[in-house]
Amino acid sequence: MFKKIYFRLALLSYYFKKNYFFLILGLIIGITIFIYKDKFNQINQLSFFNTKYVGVSGLYTPKNLPNEIQSLISTGLTVNSENDKPQPSNIVESITITNDNKTYLIKIKNNIYWHDGKKLTANDIRYDIAATTQKVIDNQNISITTNQTFAPLLSILEKPLYRKNFIGLGQNKIIKITYKYGYINTLILKNISNNYKTIYRFYQNDNELITAFKLGEIKEIKTTLLPNDIEKWNKIKINKTIDSNNKYLAIFLNTEKIANKQTRQAMAYATPKSKDRNERAMSPISPSSWAYNSSIKEYNLNPTRAKELFEQNKIDSINLVVTSRQLLSTAEEIKKSWNDIFGINVNITVPLQIDYQIADAILAYGGIPNDPDQYLYWHSTQSNTNVTRLNNSRIDKLLEEGRQTFDLITRKQIYQEFQKYLLEECPAIFLSYPTVYSISRL
């Protein structure tokens, strides 16, 4: 027994002598790490250790990047507040409105610098806003004058400012940007306060985005397309949200081709919709907006009412244009319902380019601006953006009054009336807000 103990002690002694240097070095390193652990935690905050890989679906250029990315890179003159009333941003000292709400005097702060170190001056501020005149008063002051009162102007000034080569004013600066076929392929941002890096990789569609996530190219994605086999994925976190602030899904009806209001209403009653009140879209204004009207026609699925209205104004067929293949399953549900209730032929197409003037109906997403102003989308004079070709004098008048009224209570009444008459006219069948799945690796 003593021989075994002696042998083991001799073996340990030999091992210690042979590896003396490495054992002492390891001990020193261990003690150092323990003593200076707080310092090492700070080092861990450096971008070398903290780089986030995020995937983005869609084709983008620097001019049309998603708002959530643009807000990291730069800021505008105003920001949207909790009550939806734009307020001066962190680069603006004050905004004074004079001349019967037609002139905006904007004073920028004196200590704001672009990412390249150049000081921000009034000469750097350029907004392309129709029917306005912009005048630089001095280095800190600029005036914007409108031809007539225009309530949404402060909301438009939320658009982030940039200098040449996409130099911004935000907490994150672009350190590298690569392109593929004219669109952004990779975008690398660095936080100017802690050097934290975010690498955005762009993919043509959600299918490519999900494949890239599976392959480990990216660690975070947002998608409206939840994979069928997601339950088999290991070590992931999924967060589900309803995006009711940015866009809605609707069937936009060509009111020149489907001219009878009762026919459009019949189609609305014959269209299946979500029973989830949070997911269901009722109008083109977000339910979180101060201008939202919760007492408008809902057009819940009602085959009996649909048939009653349709019998008076029948159509034989309809061409349903779909803007994305991801919406094809929804289009097929609509086709089946219209066919079952009306017995009409529904032809679904996914063209590369949509001719809004000849399409009967278009299944697409509509945008929701921060301000409830809907002039561009529904006013009869807006031929390029009014895709339904709606021409209604009462709605036109409300839209004109809405953008010329500054009193919040009066504006709210105007836009609630607008929603009431728009839903009665039924140029679009509002369906749902997109469900967004945020998926990340643990």
PDB file of N, CA, C and O in Angstrom, residues 155-222:
ATOM      1  N   SER A 155     -45.079  65.418 -39.129  1.00  0.00           N
ATOM      2  CA  SER A 155     -44.906  63.974 -39.254  1.00  0.00           C
ATOM      3  C   SER A 155     -43.929  63.642 -40.385  1.00  0.00           C
ATOM      4  O   SER A 155     -43.123  62.714 -40.265  1.00  0.00           O
ATOM      5  N   ILE A 156     -43.981  64.402 -41.472  1.00  0.00           N
ATOM      6  CA  ILE A 156     -43.065  64.181 -42.603  1.00  0.00           C
ATOM      7  C   ILE A 156     -41.628  64.478 -42.190  1.00  0.00           C
ATOM      8  O   ILE A 156     -40.681  63.825 -42.661  1.00  0.00           O
ATOM      9  N   LEU A 157     -41.444  65.417 -41.278  1.00  0.00           N
ATOM     10  CA  LEU A 157     -40.097  65.795 -40.831  1.00  0.00           C
ATOM     11  C   LEU A 157     -39.459  64.736 -39.937  1.00  0.00           C
ATOM     12  O   LEU A 157     -38.335  64.908 -39.478  1.00  0.00           O
ATOM     13  N   GLU A 158     -40.170  63.638 -39.680  1.00  0.00           N
ATOM     14  CA  GLU A 158     -39.577  62.512 -38.953  1.00  0.00           C
ATOM     15  C   GLU A 158     -38.586  61.743 -39.823  1.00  0.00           C
ATOM     16  O   GLU A 158     -37.776  60.970 -39.313  1.00  0.00           O
ATOM     17  N   LYS A 159     -38.650  61.943 -41.128  1.00  0.00           N
ATOM     18  CA  LYS A 159     -37.771  61.219 -42.043  1.00  0.00           C
ATOM     19  C   LYS A 159     -36.300  61.508 -41.704  1.00  0.00           C
ATOM     20  O   LYS A 159     -35.883  62.660 -41.601  1.00  0.00           O
ATOM     21  N   PRO A 160     -35.481  60.453 -41.509  1.00  0.00           N
ATOM     22  CA  PRO A 160     -34.079  60.656 -41.102  1.00  0.00           C
ATOM     23  C   PRO A 160     -33.274  61.467 -42.111  1.00  0.00           C
ATOM     24  O   PRO A 160     -33.468  61.364 -43.326  1.00  0.00           O
ATOM     25  N   LEU A 161     -32.372  62.272 -41.582  1.00  0.00           N
ATOM     26  CA  LEU A 161     -31.492  63.099 -42.401  1.00  0.00           C
ATOM     27  C   LEU A 161     -30.187  62.358 -42.691  1.00  0.00           C
ATOM     28  O   LEU A 161     -29.668  61.645 -41.833  1.00  0.00           O
ATOM     29  N   TYR A 162     -29.635  62.577 -43.900  1.00  0.00           N
ATOM     30  CA  TYR A 162     -28.356  61.965 -44.274  1.00  0.00           C
ATOM     31  C   TYR A 162     -27.537  62.955 -45.078  1.00  0.00           C
ATOM     32  O   TYR A 162     -28.074  63.859 -45.734  1.00  0.00           O
ATOM     33  N   ARG A 163     -26.226  62.740 -45.032  1.00  0.00           N
ATOM     34  CA  ARG A 163     -25.328  63.418 -45.942  1.00  0.00           C
ATOM     35  C   ARG A 163     -24.883  62.423 -47.004  1.00  0.00           C
ATOM     36  O   ARG A 163     -25.231  61.257 -46.964  1.00  0.00           O
ATOM     37  N   LYS A 164     -24.053  62.882 -47.906  1.00  0.00           N
ATOM     38  CA  LYS A 164     -23.554  62.031 -48.974  1.00  0.00           C
ATOM     39  C   LYS A 164     -22.894  60.781 -48.407  1.00  0.00           C
ATOM     40  O   LYS A 164     -22.283  60.826 -47.338  1.00  0.00           O
ATOM     41  N   ASN A 165     -23.050  59.674 -49.113  1.00  0.00           N
ATOM     42  CA  ASN A 165     -22.504  58.370 -48.717  1.00  0.00           C
ATOM     43  C   ASN A 165     -23.182  57.804 -47.466  1.00  0.00           C
ATOM     44  O   ASN A 165     -22.572  57.050 -46.707  1.00  0.00           O
ATOM     45  N   PHE A 166     -24.424  58.218 -47.257  1.00  0.00           N
ATOM     46  CA  PHE A 166     -25.248  57.656 -46.194  1.00  0.00           C
ATOM     47  C   PHE A 166     -24.666  57.899 -44.809  1.00  0.00           C
ATOM     48  O   PHE A 166     -24.681  57.031 -43.941  1.00  0.00           O
ATOM     49  N   ILE A 167     -24.142  59.099 -44.598  1.00  0.00           N
ATOM     50  CA  ILE A 167     -23.616  59.498 -43.291  1.00  0.00           C
ATOM     51  C   ILE A 167     -24.767  60.071 -42.469  1.00  0.00           C
ATOM     52  O   ILE A 167     -25.472  60.970 -42.920  1.00  0.00           O
ATOM     53  N   GLY A 168     -24.960  59.537 -41.261  1.00  0.00           N
ATOM     54  CA  GLY A 168     -26.106  59.919 -40.467  1.00  0.00           C
ATOM     55  C   GLY A 168     -25.758  60.620 -39.170  1.00  0.00           C
ATOM     56  O   GLY A 168     -24.611  61.044 -38.935  1.00  0.00           O
ATOM     57  N   LEU A 169     -26.781  60.710 -38.277  1.00  0.00           N
ATOM     58  CA  LEU A 169     -26.648  61.431 -37.022  1.00  0.00           C
ATOM     59  C   LEU A 169     -26.992  60.570 -35.807  1.00  0.00           C
ATOM     60  O   LEU A 169     -26.994  61.052 -34.680  1.00  0.00           O
ATOM     61  N   GLY A 170     -27.304  59.296 -36.037  1.00  0.00           N
ATOM     62  CA  GLY A 170     -27.792  58.439 -34.966  1.00  0.00           C
ATOM     63  C   GLY A 170     -26.697  57.797 -34.141  1.00  0.00           C
ATOM     64  O   GLY A 170     -25.509  58.105 -34.269  1.00  0.00           O
ATOM     65  N   GLN A 171     -27.114  56.860 -33.282  1.00  0.00           N
ATOM     66  CA  GLN A 171     -26.184  56.174 -32.387  1.00  0.00           C
ATOM     67  C   GLN A 171     -25.354  55.107 -33.091  1.00  0.00           C
ATOM     68  O   GLN A 171     -24.394  54.598 -32.530  1.00  0.00           O
ATOM     69  N   ASN A 172     -25.719  54.765 -34.321  1.00  0.00           N
ATOM     70  CA  ASN A 172     -25.000  53.736 -35.065  1.00  0.00           C
ATOM     71  C   ASN A 172     -24.545  54.278 -36.416  1.00  0.00           C
ATOM     72  O   ASN A 172     -25.332  54.898 -37.139  1.00  0.00           O
ATOM     73  N   LYS A 173     -23.281  54.036 -36.730  1.00  0.00           N
ATOM     74  CA  LYS A 173     -22.745  54.491 -38.019  1.00  0.00           C
ATOM     75  C   LYS A 173     -22.454  53.291 -38.917  1.00  0.00           C
ATOM     76  O   LYS A 173     -22.164  52.182 -38.449  1.00  0.00           O
ATOM     77  N   ILE A 174     -22.580  53.521 -40.207  1.00  0.00           N
ATOM     78  CA  ILE A 174     -22.277  52.469 -41.180  1.00  0.00           C
ATOM     79  C   ILE A 174     -20.768  52.377 -41.344  1.00  0.00           C
ATOM     80  O   ILE A 174     -20.095  53.367 -41.650  1.00  0.00           O
ATOM     81  N   ILE A 175     -20.225  51.176 -41.128  1.00  0.00           N
ATOM     82  CA  ILE A 175     -18.784  50.996 -41.338  1.00  0.00           C
ATOM     83  C   ILE A 175     -18.500  50.192 -42.603  1.00  0.00           C
ATOM     84  O   ILE A 175     -17.378  50.193 -43.098  1.00  0.00           O
ATOM     85  N   LYS A 176     -19.540  49.515 -43.136  1.00  0.00           N
ATOM     86  CA  LYS A 176     -19.355  48.804 -44.392  1.00  0.00           C
ATOM     87  C   LYS A 176     -20.716  48.506 -45.003  1.00  0.00           C
ATOM     88  O   LYS A 176     -21.667  48.187 -44.301  1.00  0.00           O
ATOM     89  N   ILE A 177     -20.789  48.630 -46.323  1.00  0.00           N
ATOM     90  CA  ILE A 177     -22.009  48.301 -47.038  1.00  0.00           C
ATOM     91  C   ILE A 177     -21.628  47.671 -48.369  1.00  0.00           C
ATOM     92  O   ILE A 177     -20.765  48.184 -49.081  1.00  0.00           O
ATOM     93  N   THR A 178     -22.194  46.521 -48.674  1.00  0.00           N
ATOM     94  CA  THR A 178     -21.916  45.834 -49.947  1.00  0.00           C
ATOM     95  C   THR A 178     -23.217  45.656 -50.707  1.00  0.00           C
ATOM     96  O   THR A 178     -24.301  45.623 -50.114  1.00  0.00           O
ATOM     97  N   TYR A 179     -23.076  45.515 -52.028  1.00  0.00           N
ATOM     98  CA  TYR A 179     -24.258  45.429 -52.886  1.00  0.00           C
ATOM     99  C   TYR A 179     -24.215  44.168 -53.746  1.00  0.00           C
ATOM    100  O   TYR A 179     -23.144  43.628 -54.027  1.00  0.00           O
ATOM    101  N   LYS A 180     -25.392  43.735 -54.170  1.00  0.00           N
ATOM    102  CA  LYS A 180     -25.527  42.620 -55.093  1.00  0.00           C
ATOM    103  C   LYS A 180     -26.668  42.936 -56.053  1.00  0.00           C
ATOM    104  O   LYS A 180     -27.800  43.133 -55.614  1.00  0.00           O
ATOM    105  N   TYR A 181     -26.348  43.030 -57.332  1.00  0.00           N
ATOM    106  CA  TYR A 181     -27.322  43.379 -58.365  1.00  0.00           C
ATOM    107  C   TYR A 181     -28.016  44.713 -58.059  1.00  0.00           C
ATOM    108  O   TYR A 181     -29.211  44.904 -58.339  1.00  0.00           O
ATOM    109  N   GLY A 182     -27.287  45.650 -57.478  1.00  0.00           N
ATOM    110  CA  GLY A 182     -27.833  46.972 -57.214  1.00  0.00           C
ATOM    111  C   GLY A 182     -28.558  47.119 -55.889  1.00  0.00           C
ATOM    112  O   GLY A 182     -28.966  48.230 -55.522  1.00  0.00           O
ATOM    113  N   TYR A 183     -28.730  46.028 -55.164  1.00  0.00           N
ATOM    114  CA  TYR A 183     -29.412  46.068 -53.867  1.00  0.00           C
ATOM    115  C   TYR A 183     -28.425  45.747 -52.745  1.00  0.00           C
ATOM    116  O   TYR A 183     -27.404  45.097 -52.961  1.00  0.00           O
ATOM    117  N   ILE A 184     -28.767  46.209 -51.531  1.00  0.00           N
ATOM    118  CA  ILE A 184     -27.876  45.978 -50.390  1.00  0.00           C
ATOM    119  C   ILE A 184     -27.783  44.492 -50.092  1.00  0.00           C
ATOM    120  O   ILE A 184     -28.796  43.811 -49.974  1.00  0.00           O
ATOM    121  N   ASN A 185     -26.559  44.001 -49.964  1.00  0.00           N
ATOM    122  CA  ASN A 185     -26.306  42.602 -49.634  1.00  0.00           C
ATOM    123  C   ASN A 185     -25.917  42.454 -48.160  1.00  0.00           C
ATOM    124  O   ASN A 185     -26.417  41.587 -47.449  1.00  0.00           O
ATOM    125  N   THR A 186     -25.021  43.342 -47.710  1.00  0.00           N
ATOM    126  CA  THR A 186     -24.570  43.332 -46.318  1.00  0.00           C
ATOM    127  C   THR A 186     -24.452  44.760 -45.817  1.00  0.00           C
ATOM    128  O   THR A 186     -23.956  45.642 -46.532  1.00  0.00           O
ATOM    129  N   LEU A 187     -24.902  44.984 -44.608  1.00  0.00           N
ATOM    130  CA  LEU A 187     -24.808  46.300 -43.975  1.00  0.00           C
ATOM    131  C   LEU A 187     -24.271  46.102 -42.560  1.00  0.00           C
ATOM    132  O   LEU A 187     -24.854  45.372 -41.763  1.00  0.00           O
ATOM    133  N   ILE A 188     -23.136  46.743 -42.254  1.00  0.00           N
ATOM    134  CA  ILE A 188     -22.524  46.595 -40.930  1.00  0.00           C
ATOM    135  C   ILE A 188     -22.601  47.934 -40.201  1.00  0.00           C
ATOM    136  O   ILE A 188     -22.095  48.942 -40.687  1.00  0.00           O
ATOM    137  N   LEU A 189     -23.232  47.926 -39.030  1.00  0.00           N
ATOM    138  CA  LEU A 189     -23.348  49.116 -38.198  1.00  0.00           C
ATOM    139  C   LEU A 189     -22.496  48.958 -36.947  1.00  0.00           C
ATOM    140  O   LEU A 189     -22.346  47.854 -36.432  1.00  0.00           O
ATOM    141  N   LYS A 190     -21.986  50.073 -36.449  1.00  0.00           N
ATOM    142  CA  LYS A 190     -21.244  50.054 -35.186  1.00  0.00           C
ATOM    143  C   LYS A 190     -21.795  51.140 -34.279  1.00  0.00           C
ATOM    144  O   LYS A 190     -21.924  52.299 -34.673  1.00  0.00           O
ATOM    145  N   ASN A 191     -22.140  50.744 -33.059  1.00  0.00           N
ATOM    146  CA  ASN A 191     -22.626  51.700 -32.075  1.00  0.00           C
ATOM    147  C   ASN A 191     -21.475  52.604 -31.644  1.00  0.00           C
ATOM    148  O   ASN A 191     -20.425  52.118 -31.228  1.00  0.00           O
ATOM    149  N   ILE A 192     -21.661  53.912 -31.738  1.00  0.00           N
ATOM    150  CA  ILE A 192     -20.563  54.843 -31.502  1.00  0.00           C
ATOM    151  C   ILE A 192     -20.209  54.974 -30.020  1.00  0.00           C
ATOM    152  O   ILE A 192     -19.151  55.502 -29.684  1.00  0.00           O
ATOM    153  N   SER A 193     -21.068  54.477 -29.124  1.00  0.00           N
ATOM    154  CA  SER A 193     -20.773  54.595 -27.698  1.00  0.00           C
ATOM    155  C   SER A 193     -20.115  53.351 -27.109  1.00  0.00           C
ATOM    156  O   SER A 193     -19.296  53.446 -26.197  1.00  0.00           O
ATOM    157  N   ASN A 194     -20.455  52.152 -27.642  1.00  0.00           N
ATOM    158  CA  ASN A 194     -19.863  50.939 -27.059  1.00  0.00           C
ATOM    159  C   ASN A 194     -19.220  49.999 -28.085  1.00  0.00           C
ATOM    160  O   ASN A 194     -18.819  48.890 -27.757  1.00  0.00           O
ATOM    161  N   ASN A 195     -19.130  50.458 -29.342  1.00  0.00           N
ATOM    162  CA  ASN A 195     -18.505  49.689 -30.424  1.00  0.00           C
ATOM    163  C   ASN A 195     -19.236  48.380 -30.745  1.00  0.00           C
ATOM    164  O   ASN A 195     -18.689  47.503 -31.408  1.00  0.00           O
ATOM    165  N   TYR A 196     -20.450  48.226 -30.267  1.00  0.00           N
ATOM    166  CA  TYR A 196     -21.239  47.027 -30.549  1.00  0.00           C
ATOM    167  C   TYR A 196     -21.576  46.998 -32.044  1.00  0.00           C
ATOM    168  O   TYR A 196     -22.052  47.990 -32.594  1.00  0.00           O
ATOM    169  N   LYS A 197     -21.333  45.867 -32.689  1.00  0.00           N
ATOM    170  CA  LYS A 197     -21.581  45.740 -34.127  1.00  0.00           C
ATOM    171  C   LYS A 197     -22.853  44.952 -34.407  1.00  0.00           C
ATOM    172  O   LYS A 197     -23.152  43.981 -33.712  1.00  0.00           O
ATOM    173  N   THR A 198     -23.564  45.389 -35.417  1.00  0.00           N
ATOM    174  CA  THR A 198     -24.707  44.640 -35.934  1.00  0.00           C
ATOM    175  C   THR A 198     -24.487  44.430 -37.417  1.00  0.00           C
ATOM    176  O   THR A 198     -24.321  45.396 -38.173  1.00  0.00           O
ATOM    177  N   ILE A 199     -24.461  43.176 -37.829  1.00  0.00           N
ATOM    178  CA  ILE A 199     -24.278  42.834 -39.247  1.00  0.00           C
ATOM    179  C   ILE A 199     -25.616  42.388 -39.805  1.00  0.00           C
ATOM    180  O   ILE A 199     -26.176  41.374 -39.387  1.00  0.00           O
ATOM    181  N   TYR A 200     -26.139  43.172 -40.750  1.00  0.00           N
ATOM    182  CA  TYR A 200     -27.387  42.834 -41.422  1.00  0.00           C
ATOM    183  C   TYR A 200     -27.067  42.155 -42.755  1.00  0.00           C
ATOM    184  O   TYR A 200     -26.287  42.683 -43.557  1.00  0.00           O
ATOM    185  N   ARG A 201     -27.664  41.005 -42.960  1.00  0.00           N
ATOM    186  CA  ARG A 201     -27.535  40.322 -44.239  1.00  0.00           C
ATOM    187  C   ARG A 201     -28.916  40.239 -44.885  1.00  0.00           C
ATOM    188  O   ARG A 201     -29.885  39.834 -44.238  1.00  0.00           O
ATOM    189  N   PHE A 202     -28.986  40.632 -46.153  1.00  0.00           N
ATOM    190  CA  PHE A 202     -30.265  40.765 -46.838  1.00  0.00           C
ATOM    191  C   PHE A 202     -30.516  39.598 -47.787  1.00  0.00           C
ATOM    192  O   PHE A 202     -29.597  39.153 -48.491  1.00  0.00           O
ATOM    193  N   TYR A 203     -31.765  39.138 -47.796  1.00  0.00           N
ATOM    194  CA  TYR A 203     -32.160  38.009 -48.634  1.00  0.00           C
ATOM    195  C   TYR A 203     -33.405  38.381 -49.439  1.00  0.00           C
ATOM    196  O   TYR A 203     -34.208  39.206 -49.014  1.00  0.00           O
ATOM    197  N   GLN A 204     -33.532  37.751 -50.591  1.00  0.00           N
ATOM    198  CA  GLN A 204     -34.575  38.157 -51.537  1.00  0.00           C
ATOM    199  C   GLN A 204     -35.987  37.957 -50.992  1.00  0.00           C
ATOM    200  O   GLN A 204     -36.875  38.760 -51.243  1.00  0.00           O
ATOM    201  N   ASN A 205     -36.202  36.893 -50.239  1.00  0.00           N
ATOM    202  CA  ASN A 205     -37.540  36.615 -49.722  1.00  0.00           C
ATOM    203  C   ASN A 205     -37.430  35.853 -48.401  1.00  0.00           C
ATOM    204  O   ASN A 205     -36.328  35.515 -47.946  1.00  0.00           O
ATOM    205  N   ASP A 206     -38.592  35.566 -47.799  1.00  0.00           N
ATOM    206  CA  ASP A 206     -38.601  34.901 -46.494  1.00  0.00           C
ATOM    207  C   ASP A 206     -38.056  33.475 -46.562  1.00  0.00           C
ATOM    208  O   ASP A 206     -37.461  32.983 -45.592  1.00  0.00           O
ATOM    209  N   ASN A 207     -38.269  32.789 -47.669  1.00  0.00           N
ATOM    210  CA  ASN A 207     -37.757  31.422 -47.805  1.00  0.00           C
ATOM    211  C   ASN A 207     -36.229  31.390 -47.745  1.00  0.00           C
ATOM    212  O   ASN A 207     -35.641  30.545 -47.059  1.00  0.00           O
ATOM    213  N   GLU A 208     -35.598  32.320 -48.472  1.00  0.00           N
ATOM    214  CA  GLU A 208     -34.135  32.405 -48.429  1.00  0.00           C
ATOM    215  C   GLU A 208     -33.656  32.824 -47.042  1.00  0.00           C
ATOM    216  O   GLU A 208     -32.618  32.357 -46.558  1.00  0.00           O
ATOM    217  N   LEU A 209     -34.412  33.705 -46.403  1.00  0.00           N
ATOM    218  CA  LEU A 209     -34.066  34.169 -45.054  1.00  0.00           C
ATOM    219  C   LEU A 209     -34.067  33.008 -44.061  1.00  0.00           C
ATOM    220  O   LEU A 209     -33.128  32.842 -43.276  1.00  0.00           O
ATOM    221  N   ILE A 210     -35.102  32.189 -44.112  1.00  0.00           N
ATOM    222  CA  ILE A 210     -35.218  31.052 -43.195  1.00  0.00           C
ATOM    223  C   ILE A 210     -34.125  30.022 -43.453  1.00  0.00           C
ATOM    224  O   ILE A 210     -33.542  29.456 -42.523  1.00  0.00           O
ATOM    225  N   THR A 211     -33.807  29.792 -44.734  1.00  0.00           N
ATOM    226  CA  THR A 211     -32.725  28.857 -45.077  1.00  0.00           C
ATOM    227  C   THR A 211     -31.390  29.338 -44.518  1.00  0.00           C
ATOM    228  O   THR A 211     -30.611  28.556 -43.967  1.00  0.00           O
ATOM    229  N   ALA A 212     -31.142  30.636 -44.639  1.00  0.00           N
ATOM    230  CA  ALA A 212     -29.896  31.213 -44.118  1.00  0.00           C
ATOM    231  C   ALA A 212     -29.827  31.062 -42.601  1.00  0.00           C
ATOM    232  O   ALA A 212     -28.752  30.817 -42.038  1.00  0.00           O
ATOM    233  N   PHE A 213     -30.960  31.203 -41.933  1.00  0.00           N
ATOM    234  CA  PHE A 213     -30.993  31.027 -40.474  1.00  0.00           C
ATOM    235  C   PHE A 213     -30.665  29.581 -40.100  1.00  0.00           C
ATOM    236  O   PHE A 213     -29.918  29.317 -39.165  1.00  0.00           O
ATOM    237  N   LYS A 214     -31.225  28.640 -40.858  1.00  0.00           N
ATOM    238  CA  LYS A 214     -30.951  27.219 -40.604  1.00  0.00           C
ATOM    239  C   LYS A 214     -29.472  26.892 -40.790  1.00  0.00           C
ATOM    240  O   LYS A 214     -28.902  26.088 -40.047  1.00  0.00           O
ATOM    241  N   LEU A 215     -28.847  27.531 -41.795  1.00  0.00           N
ATOM    242  CA  LEU A 215     -27.446  27.265 -42.093  1.00  0.00           C
ATOM    243  C   LEU A 215     -26.495  27.972 -41.134  1.00  0.00           C
ATOM    244  O   LEU A 215     -25.276  27.757 -41.184  1.00  0.00           O
ATOM    245  N   GLY A 216     -27.016  28.827 -40.277  1.00  0.00           N
ATOM    246  CA  GLY A 216     -26.183  29.516 -39.298  1.00  0.00           C
ATOM    247  C   GLY A 216     -25.546  30.798 -39.800  1.00  0.00           C
ATOM    248  O   GLY A 216     -24.674  31.353 -39.132  1.00  0.00           O
ATOM    249  N   GLU A 217     -25.973  31.298 -40.963  1.00  0.00           N
ATOM    250  CA  GLU A 217     -25.406  32.543 -41.485  1.00  0.00           C
ATOM    251  C   GLU A 217     -25.826  33.740 -40.635  1.00  0.00           C
ATOM    252  O   GLU A 217     -25.112  34.742 -40.555  1.00  0.00           O
ATOM    253  N   ILE A 218     -26.996  33.659 -40.028  1.00  0.00           N
ATOM    254  CA  ILE A 218     -27.546  34.732 -39.204  1.00  0.00           C
ATOM    255  C   ILE A 218     -28.131  34.123 -37.936  1.00  0.00           C
ATOM    256  O   ILE A 218     -28.441  32.932 -37.893  1.00  0.00           O
ATOM    257  N   LYS A 219     -28.302  34.967 -36.923  1.00  0.00           N
ATOM    258  CA  LYS A 219     -28.784  34.464 -35.639  1.00  0.00           C
ATOM    259  C   LYS A 219     -30.130  35.059 -35.230  1.00  0.00           C
ATOM    260  O   LYS A 219     -30.731  34.609 -34.257  1.00  0.00           O
ATOM    261  N   GLU A 220     -30.586  36.069 -35.954  1.00  0.00           N
ATOM    262  CA  GLU A 220     -31.878  36.679 -35.653  1.00  0.00           C
ATOM    263  C   GLU A 220     -32.607  36.993 -36.960  1.00  0.00           C
ATOM    264  O   GLU A 220     -31.989  37.495 -37.905  1.00  0.00           O
ATOM    265  N   ILE A 221     -33.902  36.707 -36.985  1.00  0.00           N
ATOM    266  CA  ILE A 221     -34.705  37.046 -38.165  1.00  0.00           C
ATOM    267  C   ILE A 221     -36.098  37.480 -37.721  1.00  0.00           C
ATOM    268  O   ILE A 221     -36.553  37.152 -36.623  1.00  0.00           O
ATOM    269  N   LYS A 222     -36.759  38.228 -38.597  1.00  0.00           N
ATOM    270  CA  LYS A 222     -38.173  38.532 -38.442  1.00  0.00           C
ATOM    271  C   LYS A 222     -38.865  38.096 -39.721  1.00  0.00           C
ATOM    272  O   LYS A 222     -38.427  38.451 -40.815  1.00  0.00           O
TER     273      LYS A 222
END
